[in-house]
mmCIF file of C-alpha atoms in Angstrom:
data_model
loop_
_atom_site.group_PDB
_atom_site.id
_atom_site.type_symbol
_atom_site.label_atom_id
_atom_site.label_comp_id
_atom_site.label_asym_id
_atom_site.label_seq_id
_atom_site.Cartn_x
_atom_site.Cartn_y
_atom_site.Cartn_z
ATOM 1 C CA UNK B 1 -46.425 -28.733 24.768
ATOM 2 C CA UNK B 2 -47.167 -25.614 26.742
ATOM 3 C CA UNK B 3 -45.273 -22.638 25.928
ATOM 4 C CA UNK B 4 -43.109 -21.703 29.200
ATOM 5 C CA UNK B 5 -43.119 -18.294 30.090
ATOM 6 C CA UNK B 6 -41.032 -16.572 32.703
ATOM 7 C CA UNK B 7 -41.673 -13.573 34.833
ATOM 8 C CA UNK B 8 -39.842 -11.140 36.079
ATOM 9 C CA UNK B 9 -38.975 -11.737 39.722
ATOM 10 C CA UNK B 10 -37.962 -9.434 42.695
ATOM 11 C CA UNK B 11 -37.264 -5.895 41.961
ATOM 12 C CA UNK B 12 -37.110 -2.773 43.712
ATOM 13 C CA UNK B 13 -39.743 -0.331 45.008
ATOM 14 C CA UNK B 14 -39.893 2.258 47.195
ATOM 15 C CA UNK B 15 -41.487 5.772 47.764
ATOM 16 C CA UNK B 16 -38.221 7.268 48.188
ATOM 17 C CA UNK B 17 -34.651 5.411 47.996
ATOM 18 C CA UNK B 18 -31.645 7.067 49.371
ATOM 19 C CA UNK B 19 -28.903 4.753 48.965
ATOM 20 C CA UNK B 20 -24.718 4.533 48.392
ATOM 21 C CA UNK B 21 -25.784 1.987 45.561
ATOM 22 C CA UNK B 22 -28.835 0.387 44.411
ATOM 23 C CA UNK B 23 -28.130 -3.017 42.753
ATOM 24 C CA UNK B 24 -31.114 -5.411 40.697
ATOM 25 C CA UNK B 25 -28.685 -7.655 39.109
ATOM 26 C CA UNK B 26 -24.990 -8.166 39.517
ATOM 27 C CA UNK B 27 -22.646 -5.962 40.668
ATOM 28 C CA UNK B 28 -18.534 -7.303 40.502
ATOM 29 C CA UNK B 29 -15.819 -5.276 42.136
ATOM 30 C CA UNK B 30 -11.970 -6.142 42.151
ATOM 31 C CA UNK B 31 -12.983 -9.824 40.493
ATOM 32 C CA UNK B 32 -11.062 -11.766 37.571
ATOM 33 C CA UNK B 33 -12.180 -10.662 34.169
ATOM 34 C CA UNK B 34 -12.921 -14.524 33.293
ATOM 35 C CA UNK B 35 -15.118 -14.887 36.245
ATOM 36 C CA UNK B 36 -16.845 -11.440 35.291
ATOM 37 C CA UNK B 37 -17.291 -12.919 31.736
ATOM 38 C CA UNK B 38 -18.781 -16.195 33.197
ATOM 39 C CA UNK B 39 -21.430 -14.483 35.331
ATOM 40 C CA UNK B 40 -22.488 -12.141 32.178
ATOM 41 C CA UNK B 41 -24.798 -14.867 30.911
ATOM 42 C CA UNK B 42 -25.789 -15.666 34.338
ATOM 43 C CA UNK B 43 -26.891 -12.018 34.795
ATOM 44 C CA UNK B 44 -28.680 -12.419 31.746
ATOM 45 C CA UNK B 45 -31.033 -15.402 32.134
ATOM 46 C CA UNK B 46 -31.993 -14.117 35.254
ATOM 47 C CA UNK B 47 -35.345 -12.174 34.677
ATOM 48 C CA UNK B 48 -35.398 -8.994 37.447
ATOM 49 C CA UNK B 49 -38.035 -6.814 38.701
ATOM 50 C CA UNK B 50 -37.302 -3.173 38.315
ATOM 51 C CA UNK B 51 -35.992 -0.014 40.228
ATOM 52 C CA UNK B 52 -38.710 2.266 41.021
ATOM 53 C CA UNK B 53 -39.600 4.970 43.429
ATOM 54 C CA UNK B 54 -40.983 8.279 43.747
ATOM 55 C CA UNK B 55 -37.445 9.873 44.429
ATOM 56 C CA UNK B 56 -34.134 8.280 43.913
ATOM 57 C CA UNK B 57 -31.001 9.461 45.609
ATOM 58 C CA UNK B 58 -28.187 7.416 44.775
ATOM 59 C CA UNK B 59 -24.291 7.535 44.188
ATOM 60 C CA UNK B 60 -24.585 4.503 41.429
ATOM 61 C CA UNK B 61 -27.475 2.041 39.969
ATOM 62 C CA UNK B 62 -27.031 -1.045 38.483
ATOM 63 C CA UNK B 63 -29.574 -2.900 36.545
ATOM 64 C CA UNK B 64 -28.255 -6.121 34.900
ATOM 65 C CA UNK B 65 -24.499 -6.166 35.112
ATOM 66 C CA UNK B 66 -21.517 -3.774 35.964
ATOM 67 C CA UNK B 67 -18.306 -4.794 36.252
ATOM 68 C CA UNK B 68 -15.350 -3.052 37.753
ATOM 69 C CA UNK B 69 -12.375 -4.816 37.249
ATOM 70 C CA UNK B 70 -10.148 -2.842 39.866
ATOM 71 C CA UNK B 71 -12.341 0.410 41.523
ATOM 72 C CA UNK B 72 -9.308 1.481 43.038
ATOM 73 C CA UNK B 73 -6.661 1.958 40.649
ATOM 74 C CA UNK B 74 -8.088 3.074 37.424
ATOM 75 C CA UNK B 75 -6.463 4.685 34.755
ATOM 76 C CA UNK B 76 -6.472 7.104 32.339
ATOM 77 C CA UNK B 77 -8.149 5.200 29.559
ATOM 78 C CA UNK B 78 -10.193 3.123 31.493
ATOM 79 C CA UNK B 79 -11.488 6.837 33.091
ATOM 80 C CA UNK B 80 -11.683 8.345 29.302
ATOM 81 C CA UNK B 81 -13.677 4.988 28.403
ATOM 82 C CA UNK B 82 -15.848 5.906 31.153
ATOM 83 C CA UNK B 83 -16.583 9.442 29.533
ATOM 84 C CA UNK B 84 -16.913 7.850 26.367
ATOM 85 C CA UNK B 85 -19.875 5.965 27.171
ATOM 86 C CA UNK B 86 -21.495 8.164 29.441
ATOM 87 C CA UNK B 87 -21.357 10.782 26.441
ATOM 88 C CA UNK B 88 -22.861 7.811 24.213
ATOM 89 C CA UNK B 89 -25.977 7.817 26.577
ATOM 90 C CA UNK B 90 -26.318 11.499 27.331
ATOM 91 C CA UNK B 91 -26.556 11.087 23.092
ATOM 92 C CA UNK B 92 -29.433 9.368 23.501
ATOM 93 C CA UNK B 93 -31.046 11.458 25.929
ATOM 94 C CA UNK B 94 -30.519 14.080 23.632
ATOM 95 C CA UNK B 95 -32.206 12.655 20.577
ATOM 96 C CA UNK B 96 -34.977 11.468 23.491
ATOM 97 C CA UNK B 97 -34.966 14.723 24.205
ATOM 98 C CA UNK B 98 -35.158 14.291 27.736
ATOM 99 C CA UNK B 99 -32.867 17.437 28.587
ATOM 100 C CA UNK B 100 -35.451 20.715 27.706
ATOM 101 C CA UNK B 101 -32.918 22.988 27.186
ATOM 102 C CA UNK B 102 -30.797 22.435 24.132
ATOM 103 C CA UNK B 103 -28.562 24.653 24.634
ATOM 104 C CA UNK B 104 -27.937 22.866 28.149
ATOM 105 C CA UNK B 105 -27.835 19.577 25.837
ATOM 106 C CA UNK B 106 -24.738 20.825 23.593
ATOM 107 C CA UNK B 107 -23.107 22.096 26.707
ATOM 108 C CA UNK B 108 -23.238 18.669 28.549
ATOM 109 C CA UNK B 109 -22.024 16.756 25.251
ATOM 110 C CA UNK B 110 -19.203 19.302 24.900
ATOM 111 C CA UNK B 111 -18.337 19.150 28.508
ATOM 112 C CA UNK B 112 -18.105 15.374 28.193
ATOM 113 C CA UNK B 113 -16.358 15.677 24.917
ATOM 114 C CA UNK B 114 -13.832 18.013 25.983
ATOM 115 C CA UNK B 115 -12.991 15.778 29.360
ATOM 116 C CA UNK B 116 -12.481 12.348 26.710
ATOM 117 C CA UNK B 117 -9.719 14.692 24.987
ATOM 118 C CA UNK B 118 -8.323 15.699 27.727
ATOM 119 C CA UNK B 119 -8.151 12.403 28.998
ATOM 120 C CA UNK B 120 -6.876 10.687 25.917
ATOM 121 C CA UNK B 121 -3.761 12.804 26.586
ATOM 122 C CA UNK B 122 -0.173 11.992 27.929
ATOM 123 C CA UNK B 123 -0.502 14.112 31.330
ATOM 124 C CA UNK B 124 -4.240 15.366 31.405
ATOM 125 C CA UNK B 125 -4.756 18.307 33.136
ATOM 126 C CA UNK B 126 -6.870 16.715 35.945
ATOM 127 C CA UNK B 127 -8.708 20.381 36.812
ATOM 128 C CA UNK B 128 -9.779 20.838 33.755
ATOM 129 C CA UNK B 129 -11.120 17.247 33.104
ATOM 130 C CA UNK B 130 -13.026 18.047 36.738
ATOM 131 C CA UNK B 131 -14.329 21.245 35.892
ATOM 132 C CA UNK B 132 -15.900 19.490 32.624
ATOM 133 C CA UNK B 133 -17.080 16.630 34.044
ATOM 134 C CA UNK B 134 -18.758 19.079 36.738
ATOM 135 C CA UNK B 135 -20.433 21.063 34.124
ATOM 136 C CA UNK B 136 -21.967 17.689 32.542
ATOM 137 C CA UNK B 137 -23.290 16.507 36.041
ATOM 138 C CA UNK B 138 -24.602 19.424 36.964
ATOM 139 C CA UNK B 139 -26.744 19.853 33.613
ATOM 140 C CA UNK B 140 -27.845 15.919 33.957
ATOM 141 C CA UNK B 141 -28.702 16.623 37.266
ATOM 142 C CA UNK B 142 -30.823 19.786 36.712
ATOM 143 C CA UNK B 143 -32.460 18.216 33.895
ATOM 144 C CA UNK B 144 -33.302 14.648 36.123
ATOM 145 C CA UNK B 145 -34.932 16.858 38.774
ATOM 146 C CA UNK B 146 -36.743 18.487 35.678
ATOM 147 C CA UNK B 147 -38.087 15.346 34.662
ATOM 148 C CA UNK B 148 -38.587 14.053 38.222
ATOM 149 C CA UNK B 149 -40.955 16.814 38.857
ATOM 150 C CA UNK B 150 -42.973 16.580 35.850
ATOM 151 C CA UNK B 151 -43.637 12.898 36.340
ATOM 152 C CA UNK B 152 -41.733 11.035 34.154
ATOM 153 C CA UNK B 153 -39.857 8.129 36.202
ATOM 154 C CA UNK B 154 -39.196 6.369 32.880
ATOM 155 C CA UNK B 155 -37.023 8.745 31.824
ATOM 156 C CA UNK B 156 -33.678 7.872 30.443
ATOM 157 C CA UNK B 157 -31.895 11.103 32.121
ATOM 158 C CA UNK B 158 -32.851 10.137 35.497
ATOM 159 C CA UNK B 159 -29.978 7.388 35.480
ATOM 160 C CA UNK B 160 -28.044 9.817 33.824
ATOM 161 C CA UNK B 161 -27.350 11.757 36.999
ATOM 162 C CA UNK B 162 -26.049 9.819 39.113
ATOM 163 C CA UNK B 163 -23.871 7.974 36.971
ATOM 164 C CA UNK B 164 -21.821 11.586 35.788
ATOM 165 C CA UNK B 165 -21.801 11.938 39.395
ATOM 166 C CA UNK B 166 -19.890 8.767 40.153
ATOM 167 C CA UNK B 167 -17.520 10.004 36.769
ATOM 168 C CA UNK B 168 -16.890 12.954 38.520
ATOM 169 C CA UNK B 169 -16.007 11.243 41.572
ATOM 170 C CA UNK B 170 -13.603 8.475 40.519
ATOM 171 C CA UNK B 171 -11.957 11.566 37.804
ATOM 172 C CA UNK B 172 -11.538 13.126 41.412
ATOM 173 C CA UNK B 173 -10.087 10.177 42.836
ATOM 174 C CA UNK B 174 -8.153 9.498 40.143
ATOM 175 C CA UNK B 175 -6.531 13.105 39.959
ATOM 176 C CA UNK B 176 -6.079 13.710 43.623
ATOM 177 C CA UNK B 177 -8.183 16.815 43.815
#
């Protein structure tokens, strides 16, 4: 019997992609939690292309699955949870390496871990929580152009941007600011 092998199908490509969001997968907004958890193994049989341009401009990217149970009225936690994972992957960029300056590195991790404190409390203090969160982004996003310009498309950072960028936005949302 002949092995069966599967490729990877569709995908994105582009020179440059300047977009509000850039979706290869599944992207669920507002839906039941039940239905969400349904389509998770659906979004993971299905074998994608990939996202990939010279320059990539974009509020939010989704590869696989992303699930938003209600964009519009989030909370607190569900913000802080937010924080809490993008500090988990600026983590790894860290041990990657992938942001030159380490001082710059500390500064993002403490920004972001500063902002999850904040967060976790009673009544946050929504400026401050900004003003963190807008110290993270902008180090992500100096150190994404850094690796943009020296080639390296691959690099785990460059997703890092835009998604403290979207942080920042909802925390801005969230807080009325």
């Amino acid at each position: 019997m002949a092995e069966e092998t599967q490729q990877a199908t569709g995908g994105i490509r582009a020179r440059s992609i300047q977009a509000e969001n850039i979706v290869d997968g599944v992207q669920i907004l507002g839906a039941d939690p039940q239905q969400a958890a349904a389509l998770v193994q659906l979004a993971q049989s299905i074998r994608r292309g990939e996202i990939t341009a010279d320059k990539i401009r974009a509020r939010n990217i989704v590869t696989g699955l992303q699930y938003i149970s209600d964009p519009a009225h989030a909370t607190s936690d569900e913000l802080r949870k937010e924080v809490e994972a993008l500090r988990s992957k600026v983590d790894k960029a860290i041990v990657a390496q992938e942001i030159p300056d380490e001082a710059d590195a500390q500064d993002a991790r403490e920004s972001l871990e500063v902002a999850e404190k904040e967060l976790a409390k009673p009544q946050p203090n929504g400026q401050r929580v900004l003003r963190k969160l807008d110290e993270a982004t902008t180090i992500l996003t100096k150190s994404a152009d850094l690796a943009q310009s020296a080639g390296k498309v691959g690099a785990y950072v460059l997703q890092l941007a835009p998604l403290a960028a979207t942080v920042w936005q909802v925390a801005q949302k969230f807080f009325g600011l």
